[in-house]
Short mmCIF file of C-alpha atoms and ligand atoms in Angstrom, two decimals:
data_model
loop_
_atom_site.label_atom_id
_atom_site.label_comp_id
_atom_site.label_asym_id
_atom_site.label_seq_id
_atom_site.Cartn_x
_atom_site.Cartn_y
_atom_site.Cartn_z
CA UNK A 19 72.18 12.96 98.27
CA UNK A 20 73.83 16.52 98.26
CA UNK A 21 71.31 17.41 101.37
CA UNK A 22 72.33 14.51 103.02
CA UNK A 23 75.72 14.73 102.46
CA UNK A 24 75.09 18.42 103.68
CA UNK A 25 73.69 17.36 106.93
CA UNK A 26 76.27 15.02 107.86
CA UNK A 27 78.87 17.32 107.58
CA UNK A 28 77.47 20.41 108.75
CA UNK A 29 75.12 18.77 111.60
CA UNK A 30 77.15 15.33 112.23
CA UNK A 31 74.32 13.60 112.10
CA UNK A 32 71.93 11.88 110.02
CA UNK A 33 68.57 9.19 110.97
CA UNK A 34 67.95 5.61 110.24
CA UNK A 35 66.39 5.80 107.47
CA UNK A 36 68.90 8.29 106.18
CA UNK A 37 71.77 6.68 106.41
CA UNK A 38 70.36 3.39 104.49
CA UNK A 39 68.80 5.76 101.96
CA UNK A 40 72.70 7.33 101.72
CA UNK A 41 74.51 3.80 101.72
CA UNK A 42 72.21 2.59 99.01
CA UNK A 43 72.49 5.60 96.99
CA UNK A 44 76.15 5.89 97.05
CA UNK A 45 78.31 6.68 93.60
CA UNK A 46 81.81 6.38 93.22
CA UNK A 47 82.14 10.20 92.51
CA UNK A 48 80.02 10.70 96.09
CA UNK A 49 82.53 7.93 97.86
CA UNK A 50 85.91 9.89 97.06
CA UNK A 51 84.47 12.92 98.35
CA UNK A 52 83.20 11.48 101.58
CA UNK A 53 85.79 10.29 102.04
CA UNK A 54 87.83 13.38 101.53
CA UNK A 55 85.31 15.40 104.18
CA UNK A 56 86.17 12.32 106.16
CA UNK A 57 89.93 13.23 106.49
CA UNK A 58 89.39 17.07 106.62
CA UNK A 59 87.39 16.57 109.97
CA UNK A 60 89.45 14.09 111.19
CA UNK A 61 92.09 16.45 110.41
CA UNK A 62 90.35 19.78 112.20
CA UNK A 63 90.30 17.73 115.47
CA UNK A 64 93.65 15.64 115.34
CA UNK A 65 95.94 17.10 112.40
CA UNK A 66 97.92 14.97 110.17
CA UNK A 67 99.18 13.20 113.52
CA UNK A 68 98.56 9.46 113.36
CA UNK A 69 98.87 7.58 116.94
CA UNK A 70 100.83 4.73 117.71
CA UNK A 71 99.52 2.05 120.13
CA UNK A 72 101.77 -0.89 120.53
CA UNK A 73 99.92 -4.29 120.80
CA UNK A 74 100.74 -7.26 122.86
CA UNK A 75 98.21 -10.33 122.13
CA UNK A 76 98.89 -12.33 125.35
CA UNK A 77 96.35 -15.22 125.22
CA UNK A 78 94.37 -16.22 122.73
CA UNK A 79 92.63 -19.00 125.12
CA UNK A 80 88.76 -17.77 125.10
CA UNK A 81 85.51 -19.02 126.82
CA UNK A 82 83.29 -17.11 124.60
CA UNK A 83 82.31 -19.34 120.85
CA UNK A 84 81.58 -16.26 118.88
CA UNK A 85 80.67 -17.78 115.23
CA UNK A 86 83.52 -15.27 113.15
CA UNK A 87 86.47 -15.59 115.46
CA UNK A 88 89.41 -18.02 115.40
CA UNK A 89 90.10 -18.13 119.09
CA UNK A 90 86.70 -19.19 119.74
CA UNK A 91 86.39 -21.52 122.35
CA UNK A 92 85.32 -24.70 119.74
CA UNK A 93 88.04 -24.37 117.41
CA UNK A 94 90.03 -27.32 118.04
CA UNK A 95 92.95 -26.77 115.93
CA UNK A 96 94.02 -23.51 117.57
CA UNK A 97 97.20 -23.85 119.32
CA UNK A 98 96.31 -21.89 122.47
CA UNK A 99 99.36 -19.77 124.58
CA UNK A 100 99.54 -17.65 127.20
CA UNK A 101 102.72 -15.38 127.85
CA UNK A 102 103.60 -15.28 131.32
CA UNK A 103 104.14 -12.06 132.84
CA UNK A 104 107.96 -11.48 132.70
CA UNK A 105 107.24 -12.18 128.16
CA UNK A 106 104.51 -9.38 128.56
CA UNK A 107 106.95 -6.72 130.30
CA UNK A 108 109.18 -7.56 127.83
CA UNK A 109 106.98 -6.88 125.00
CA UNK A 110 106.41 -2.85 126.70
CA UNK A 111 110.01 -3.10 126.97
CA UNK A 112 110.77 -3.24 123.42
CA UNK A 113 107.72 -1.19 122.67
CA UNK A 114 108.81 1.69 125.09
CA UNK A 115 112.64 1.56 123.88
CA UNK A 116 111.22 2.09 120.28
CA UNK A 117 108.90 4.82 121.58
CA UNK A 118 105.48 4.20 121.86
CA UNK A 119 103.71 5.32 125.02
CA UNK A 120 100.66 3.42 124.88
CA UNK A 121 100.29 0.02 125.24
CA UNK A 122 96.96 -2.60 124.10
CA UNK A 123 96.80 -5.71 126.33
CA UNK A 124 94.87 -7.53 123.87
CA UNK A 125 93.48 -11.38 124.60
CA UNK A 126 90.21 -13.83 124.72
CA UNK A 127 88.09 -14.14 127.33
CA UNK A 128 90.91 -15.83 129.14
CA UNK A 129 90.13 -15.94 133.19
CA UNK A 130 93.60 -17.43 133.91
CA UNK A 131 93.86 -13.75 133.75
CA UNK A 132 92.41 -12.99 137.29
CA UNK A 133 92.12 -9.63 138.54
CA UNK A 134 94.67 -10.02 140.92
CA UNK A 135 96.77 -11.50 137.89
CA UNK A 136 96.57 -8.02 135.99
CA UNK A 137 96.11 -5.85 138.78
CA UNK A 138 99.77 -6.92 139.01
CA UNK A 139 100.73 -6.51 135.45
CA UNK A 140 99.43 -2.62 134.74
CA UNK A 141 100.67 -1.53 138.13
CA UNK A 142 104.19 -3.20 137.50
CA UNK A 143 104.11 -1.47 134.04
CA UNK A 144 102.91 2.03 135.55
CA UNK A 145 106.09 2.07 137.72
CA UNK A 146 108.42 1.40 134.67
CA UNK A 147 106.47 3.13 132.38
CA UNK A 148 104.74 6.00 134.36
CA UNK A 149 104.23 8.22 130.60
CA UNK A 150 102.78 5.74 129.05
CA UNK A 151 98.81 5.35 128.35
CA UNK A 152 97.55 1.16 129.13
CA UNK A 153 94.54 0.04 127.27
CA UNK A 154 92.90 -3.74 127.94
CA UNK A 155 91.26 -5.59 125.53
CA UNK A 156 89.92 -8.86 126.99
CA UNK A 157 86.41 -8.93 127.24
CA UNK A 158 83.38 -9.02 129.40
CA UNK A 159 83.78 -8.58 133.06
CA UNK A 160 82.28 -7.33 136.13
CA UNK A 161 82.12 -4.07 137.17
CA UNK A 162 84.09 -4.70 140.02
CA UNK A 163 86.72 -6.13 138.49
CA UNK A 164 86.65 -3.02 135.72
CA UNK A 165 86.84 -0.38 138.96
CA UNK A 166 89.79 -2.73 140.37
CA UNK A 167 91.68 -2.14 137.18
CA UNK A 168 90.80 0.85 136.51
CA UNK A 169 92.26 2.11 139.96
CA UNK A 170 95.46 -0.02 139.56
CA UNK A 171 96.19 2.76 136.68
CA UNK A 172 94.39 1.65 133.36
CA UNK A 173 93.92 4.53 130.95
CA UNK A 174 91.50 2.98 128.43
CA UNK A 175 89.18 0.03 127.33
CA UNK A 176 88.31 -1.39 123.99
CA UNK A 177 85.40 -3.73 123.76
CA UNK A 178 83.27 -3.82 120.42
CA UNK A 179 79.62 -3.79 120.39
CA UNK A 180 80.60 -6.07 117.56
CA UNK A 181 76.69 -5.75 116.24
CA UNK A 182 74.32 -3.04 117.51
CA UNK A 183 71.49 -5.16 115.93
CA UNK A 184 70.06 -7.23 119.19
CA UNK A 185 69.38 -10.22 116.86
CA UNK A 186 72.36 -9.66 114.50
CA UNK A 187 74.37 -9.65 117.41
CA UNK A 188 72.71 -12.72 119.22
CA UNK A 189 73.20 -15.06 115.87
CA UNK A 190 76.80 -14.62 116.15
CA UNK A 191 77.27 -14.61 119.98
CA UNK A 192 76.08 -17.90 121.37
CA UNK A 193 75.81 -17.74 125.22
CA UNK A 194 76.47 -14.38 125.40
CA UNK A 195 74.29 -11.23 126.17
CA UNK A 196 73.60 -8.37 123.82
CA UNK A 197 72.33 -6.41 127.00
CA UNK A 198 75.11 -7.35 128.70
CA UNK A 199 77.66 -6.23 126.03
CA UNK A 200 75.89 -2.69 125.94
CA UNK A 201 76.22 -2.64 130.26
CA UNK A 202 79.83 -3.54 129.87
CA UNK A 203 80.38 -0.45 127.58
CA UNK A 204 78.17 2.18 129.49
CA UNK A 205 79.49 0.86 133.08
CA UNK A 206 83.36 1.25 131.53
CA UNK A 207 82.32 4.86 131.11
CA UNK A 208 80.92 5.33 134.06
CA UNK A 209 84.02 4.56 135.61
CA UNK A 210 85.86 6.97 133.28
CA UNK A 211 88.23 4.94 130.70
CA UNK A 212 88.40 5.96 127.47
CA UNK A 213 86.42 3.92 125.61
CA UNK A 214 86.63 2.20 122.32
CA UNK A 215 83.43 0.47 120.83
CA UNK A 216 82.86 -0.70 117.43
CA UNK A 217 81.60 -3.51 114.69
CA UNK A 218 82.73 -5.35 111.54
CA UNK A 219 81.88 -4.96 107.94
CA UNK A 220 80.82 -7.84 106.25
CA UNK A 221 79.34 -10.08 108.44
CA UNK A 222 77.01 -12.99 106.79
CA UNK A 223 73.32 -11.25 107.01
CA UNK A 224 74.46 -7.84 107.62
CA UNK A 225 71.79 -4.92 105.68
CA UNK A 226 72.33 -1.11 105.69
CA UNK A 227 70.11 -1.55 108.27
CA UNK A 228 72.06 -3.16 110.70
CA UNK A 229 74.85 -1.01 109.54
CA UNK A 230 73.15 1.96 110.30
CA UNK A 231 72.27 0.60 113.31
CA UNK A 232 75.83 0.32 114.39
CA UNK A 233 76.87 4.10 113.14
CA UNK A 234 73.68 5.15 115.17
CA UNK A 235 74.72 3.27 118.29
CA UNK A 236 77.93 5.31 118.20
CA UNK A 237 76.79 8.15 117.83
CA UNK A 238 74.82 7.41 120.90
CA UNK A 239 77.50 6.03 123.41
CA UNK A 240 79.97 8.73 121.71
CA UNK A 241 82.95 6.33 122.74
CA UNK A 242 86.50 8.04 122.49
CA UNK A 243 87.83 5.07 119.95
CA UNK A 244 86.04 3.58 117.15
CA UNK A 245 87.28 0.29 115.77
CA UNK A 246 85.69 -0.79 112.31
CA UNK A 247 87.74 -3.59 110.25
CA UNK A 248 86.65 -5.80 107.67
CA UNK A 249 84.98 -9.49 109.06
CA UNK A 250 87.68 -12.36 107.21
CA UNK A 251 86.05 -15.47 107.40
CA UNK A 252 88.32 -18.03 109.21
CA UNK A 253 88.07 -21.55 108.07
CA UNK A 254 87.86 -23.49 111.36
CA UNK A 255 85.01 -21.58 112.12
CA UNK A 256 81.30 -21.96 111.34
CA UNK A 257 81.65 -19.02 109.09
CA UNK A 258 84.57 -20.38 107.08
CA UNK A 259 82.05 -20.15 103.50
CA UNK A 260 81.03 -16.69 104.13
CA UNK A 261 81.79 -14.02 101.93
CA UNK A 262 82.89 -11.75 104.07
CA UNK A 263 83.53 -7.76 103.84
CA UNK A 264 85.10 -5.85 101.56
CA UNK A 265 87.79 -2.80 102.24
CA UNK A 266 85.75 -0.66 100.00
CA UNK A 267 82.65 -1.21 102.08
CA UNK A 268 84.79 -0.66 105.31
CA UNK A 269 86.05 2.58 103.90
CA UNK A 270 82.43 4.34 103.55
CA UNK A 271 81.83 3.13 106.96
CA UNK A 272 85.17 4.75 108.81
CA UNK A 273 84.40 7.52 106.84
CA UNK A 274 80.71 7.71 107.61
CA UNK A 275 81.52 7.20 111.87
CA UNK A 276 84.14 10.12 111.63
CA UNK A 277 81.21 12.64 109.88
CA UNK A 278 78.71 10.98 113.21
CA UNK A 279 81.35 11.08 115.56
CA UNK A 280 84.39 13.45 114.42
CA UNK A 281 86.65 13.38 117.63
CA UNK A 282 87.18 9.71 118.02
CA UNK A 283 90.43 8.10 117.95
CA UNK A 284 89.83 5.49 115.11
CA UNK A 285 92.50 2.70 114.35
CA UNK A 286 93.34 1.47 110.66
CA UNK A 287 93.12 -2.11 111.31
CA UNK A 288 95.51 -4.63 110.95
CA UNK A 289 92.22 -6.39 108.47
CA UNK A 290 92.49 -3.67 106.30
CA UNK A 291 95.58 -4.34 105.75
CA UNK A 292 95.63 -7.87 105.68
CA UNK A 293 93.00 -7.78 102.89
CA UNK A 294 94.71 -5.04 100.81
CA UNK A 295 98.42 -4.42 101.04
CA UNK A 296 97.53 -0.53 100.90
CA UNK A 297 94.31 -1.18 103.20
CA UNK A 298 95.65 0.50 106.19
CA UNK A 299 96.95 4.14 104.02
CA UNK A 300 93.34 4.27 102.54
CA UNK A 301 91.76 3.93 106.10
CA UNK A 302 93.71 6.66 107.39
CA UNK A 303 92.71 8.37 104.05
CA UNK A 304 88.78 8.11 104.65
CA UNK A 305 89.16 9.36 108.56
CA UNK A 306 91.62 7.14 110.47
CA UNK A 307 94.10 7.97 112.96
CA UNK A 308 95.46 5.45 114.88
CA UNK A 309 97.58 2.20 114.09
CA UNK A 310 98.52 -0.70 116.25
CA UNK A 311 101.61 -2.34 115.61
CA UNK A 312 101.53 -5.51 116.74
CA UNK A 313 104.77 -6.20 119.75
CA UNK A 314 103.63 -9.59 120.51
CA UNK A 315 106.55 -12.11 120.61
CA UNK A 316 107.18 -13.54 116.99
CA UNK A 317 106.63 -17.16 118.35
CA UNK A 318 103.08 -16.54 118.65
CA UNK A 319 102.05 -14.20 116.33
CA UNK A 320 100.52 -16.65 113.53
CA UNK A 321 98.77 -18.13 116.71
CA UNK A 322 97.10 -15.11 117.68
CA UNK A 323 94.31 -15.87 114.59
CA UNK A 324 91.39 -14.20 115.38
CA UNK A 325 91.47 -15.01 111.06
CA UNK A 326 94.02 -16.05 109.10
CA UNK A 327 96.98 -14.78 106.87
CA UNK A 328 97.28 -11.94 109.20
CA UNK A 329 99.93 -9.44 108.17
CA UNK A 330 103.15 -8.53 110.25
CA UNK A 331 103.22 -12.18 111.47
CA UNK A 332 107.15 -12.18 110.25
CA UNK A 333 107.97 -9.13 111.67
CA UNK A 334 110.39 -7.65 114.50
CA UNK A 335 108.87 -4.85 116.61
CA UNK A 336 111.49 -2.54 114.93
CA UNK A 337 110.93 -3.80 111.68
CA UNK A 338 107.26 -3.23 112.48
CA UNK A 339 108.13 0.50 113.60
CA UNK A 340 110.05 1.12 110.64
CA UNK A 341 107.71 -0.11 108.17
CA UNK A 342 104.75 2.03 109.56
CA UNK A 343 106.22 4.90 109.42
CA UNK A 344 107.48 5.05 106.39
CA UNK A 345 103.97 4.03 104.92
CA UNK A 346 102.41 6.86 107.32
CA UNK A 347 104.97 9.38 105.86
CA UNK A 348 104.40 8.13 102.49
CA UNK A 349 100.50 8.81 102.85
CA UNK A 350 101.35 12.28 103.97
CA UNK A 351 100.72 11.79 108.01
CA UNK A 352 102.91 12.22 110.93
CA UNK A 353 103.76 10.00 113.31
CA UNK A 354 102.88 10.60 117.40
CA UNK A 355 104.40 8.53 119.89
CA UNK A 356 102.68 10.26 122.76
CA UNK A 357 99.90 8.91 124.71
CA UNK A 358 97.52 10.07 122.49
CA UNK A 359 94.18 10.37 124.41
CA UNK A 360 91.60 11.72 123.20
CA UNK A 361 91.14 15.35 123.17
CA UNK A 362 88.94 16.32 125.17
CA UNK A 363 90.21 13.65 127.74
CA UNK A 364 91.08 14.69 131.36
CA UNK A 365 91.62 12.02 133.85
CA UNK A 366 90.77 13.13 137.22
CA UNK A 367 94.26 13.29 139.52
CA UNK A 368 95.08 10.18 141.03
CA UNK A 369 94.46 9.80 144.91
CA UNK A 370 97.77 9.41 146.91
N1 LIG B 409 88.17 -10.87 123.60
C1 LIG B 409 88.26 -9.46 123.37
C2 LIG B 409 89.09 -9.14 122.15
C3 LIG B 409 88.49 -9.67 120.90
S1 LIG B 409 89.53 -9.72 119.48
C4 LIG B 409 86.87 -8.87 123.28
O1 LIG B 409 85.90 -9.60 123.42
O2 LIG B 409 86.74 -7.67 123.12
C5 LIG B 409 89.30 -8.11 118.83
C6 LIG B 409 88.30 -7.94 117.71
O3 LIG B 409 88.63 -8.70 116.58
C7 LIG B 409 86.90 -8.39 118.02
O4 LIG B 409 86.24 -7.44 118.80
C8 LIG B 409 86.29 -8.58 116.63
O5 LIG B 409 85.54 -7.43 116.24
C9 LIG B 409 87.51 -8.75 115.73
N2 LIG B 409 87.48 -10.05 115.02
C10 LIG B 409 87.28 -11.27 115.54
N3 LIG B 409 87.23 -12.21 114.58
C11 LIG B 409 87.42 -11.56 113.41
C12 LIG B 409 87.45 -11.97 112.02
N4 LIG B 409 87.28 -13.24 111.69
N5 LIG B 409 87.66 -11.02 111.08
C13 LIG B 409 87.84 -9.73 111.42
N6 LIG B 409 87.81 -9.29 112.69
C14 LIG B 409 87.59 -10.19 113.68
#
C-alpha cells in the first residue's frame, strides 16, 4: 500500500488493477492520510481559496428517464417549472449583488430551452455581467448548438460521464448513448469550455472496478472540473430501495481524483451535505474546492429534486452566502468570489 500510495502522489497516477487493489486494501489510518495528501495538492495548485459558483436550477422538465434521478422524464409526481427569463436574470442579479462572478445554469434535458432561447439568456447576462464566468448544465446536445453557445460568451460546461463503465452506464441510462455521452464531453473541449465531467458513488451494482474505471476515465479526458457526490436514492424512482452511497466512500474517491488529476476545480456537493450536515467541510477536507450555492428562487427549490430532502431548500441567497462562509472559514479556507477558472485556463480573445 505504501508503494502505491507512493506512486499516486509522486507520479499522479496509478492502473486498473491498482487502484481496486488500493480501494480494497484501504485502512482507516491509510484514509486520513490520503486524504490529508489530498488537500496538500489541492492546496499547491489552488491555496486555501475555495470558489463560489452561484446556481440557478431553471427547469427541472427532462426528456431523458435516467433510473437515479428525480426529474426523470417518468416520474409522475414531480411538479415540473420552468423560470422564464426575466426570474433567471433575477437570480444573477441577486447572485452578482452578493458577489459571485460565476454563474451555473443548471436544468433537465429541457428543449423548451432552444438555442435561440439561451443564446439570448448568456448574451443578455454577458452585457450586465461582463466579469462574470457562465457555466451550462443541461445536457446532451449537438455540436452545433454547443459552438452557438459557446460563441454567444459561455465560459464553461458541466456534463457527467455519470458511469465510465459502458454497461454500468447503459443500465441506468435508458435511450441514451454511452458513446454519445463520451462525444458530448470530448467535442465540448474541442470547442474550448472548461469542462466538468464526473460520476456518483453508490450506485446499485457499482465494484471498485467500475470505480476505477471512472477515476481512470478522468484522468484520461483531464476535464478542468470534477464533480463526485454521493447517489441518494429517490423514492419515485426505480431506484427508490437502493442503498445508495455513503460520504465516507465519496471522500476516498474526491480524494483519490485530486492525487489522478490535481488541478481540477472540484465542487463539495450539495449531496454531501445533504447526507451529513458536515459533508460539504470534509469534502473540501479530502481535496475540494469549489461550492455551489444554490440562487434558485425559493418557490422552486424543493421542486428542483434530482433526490429528496435536499439541503438549503429554506434558504435566501444571502442567507445561503452567509452560511457558507462562515462554514468555509470555520474549516480553515478562504472564500473567492472571482471567476475562478481553472489555472491553467486562457480563453482565446474574443473576435470583435
Ligand atoms: N441534465 C443535466 C443536469 C443533470 S443534474 C445533465 O444531464 O448533465 C446534475 C447531476 O446530478 C447529474 O449529473 C447526476 O450525476 C446527479 N444526480 C442525479 N440524480 C441524483 C441522485 N438521485 N443522487 C445524487 N445525485 C444525483
Amino acid at each position: 500500500m505504501e508503494v502505491l500510495l507512493g506512486k499516486l502522489v509522486e507520479q499522479n497516477e496509478l492502473d486498473k488493477e491498482e487502484i481496486v487493489y488500493f480501494l480494497q486494501h484501504l485502512t482507516p489510518d491509510l484514509k486520513v492520510r490520503l486524504f490529508e495528501l489530498a488537500e496538500q495538492i489541492r492546496k499547491k495548485h489552488y491555496d486555501e481559496s475555495v470558489y463560489i459558483r452561484g446556481l440557478i436550477e431553471f427547469s427541472n422538465f427532462c426528456k431523458q428517464d435516467c433510473l437515479y434521478c428525480g426529474l426523470r422524464r417518468s416520474n409522475a409526481t414531480a411538479e415540473r417549472y420552468r423560470l422564464t427569463e426575466e426570474e433567471i436574470l433575477e437570480c444573477a442579479a441577486e447572485g452578482y449583488r452578493l458577489g459571485y462572478r460565476s454563474f451555473v445554469l443548471q436544468s433537465g434535458e429541457d428543449f423548451h430551452f432552444t438555442e435561440a432561447r439561451l443564446i439570448r439568456l448568456v448574451t443578455s447576462m454577458k452585457i450586465r455581467y461582463p466579469d462574470a464566468a457562465i457555466t451550462l448544465s443541461i445536457g446532451e446536445r449537438s455540436e452545433a448548438f454547443y459552438r452557438a453557445l459557446f460563441d454567444a460568451g459561455t465560459d464553461r460546461y458541466l456534463l457527467r460521464h455519470e458511469a465510465a463503465s459502458r454497461s454500468l452506464y447503459q443500465s441506468l441510462h435508458p435511450g441514451m448513448s454511452y458513446d454519445n455521452r463520451v462525444n458530448c464531453l470530448r467535442i465540448l473541449k474541442d470547442i474550448g469550455y472548461q469542462v466538468g465531467a464526473g460520476f456518483m458513488v453508490g450506485l446499485p451494482g457499482q465494484t471498485y472496478e467500475h470505480l476505477a474505471e471512472d477515476l481512470l476515465f478522468l484522468k484520461e479526458l483531464h476535464p478542468e472540473m470534477i464533480g463526485i457526490g454521493p447517489f441518494i436514492p429517490h423514492s419515485a424512482t426505480p431506484l427508490k430501495d437502493a442503498q445508495g452511497g455513503t460520504v465516507e466512500d465519496t471522500l476516498v474517491m474526491i480524494a483519490m481524483a485530486r492525487l489522478l488529476v490535481p488541478d481540477a476545480l472540484m465542487p463539495a456537493t450539495t449531496a454531501m451535505g445533504t447526507l451529513d450536515r458536515l459533508g460539504r467541510e470534509k469534502a473540501l477536507a479530502a481535496g475540494s474546492n469549489v461550492i455551489m450555492p444554490i440562487l434558485s428562487p425559493l418557490k422552486v427549490r424543493e421542486k428542483y429534486a434530482l433526490y429528496e430532502n435536499k439541503i438549503c431548500t429554506g434558504d435566501e441567497a444571502s442567507h445561503c452566502r452567509n452560511c457558507i462562509e462562515m462554514r468555509v472559514a470555520a474549516a480553515g479556507y478562504r472564500i473567492e468570489l472571482s471567476r475562478g477558472d481553472h489555472c491553467s485556463f486562457n480563453r482565446a480573445p474574443e473576435k470583435s
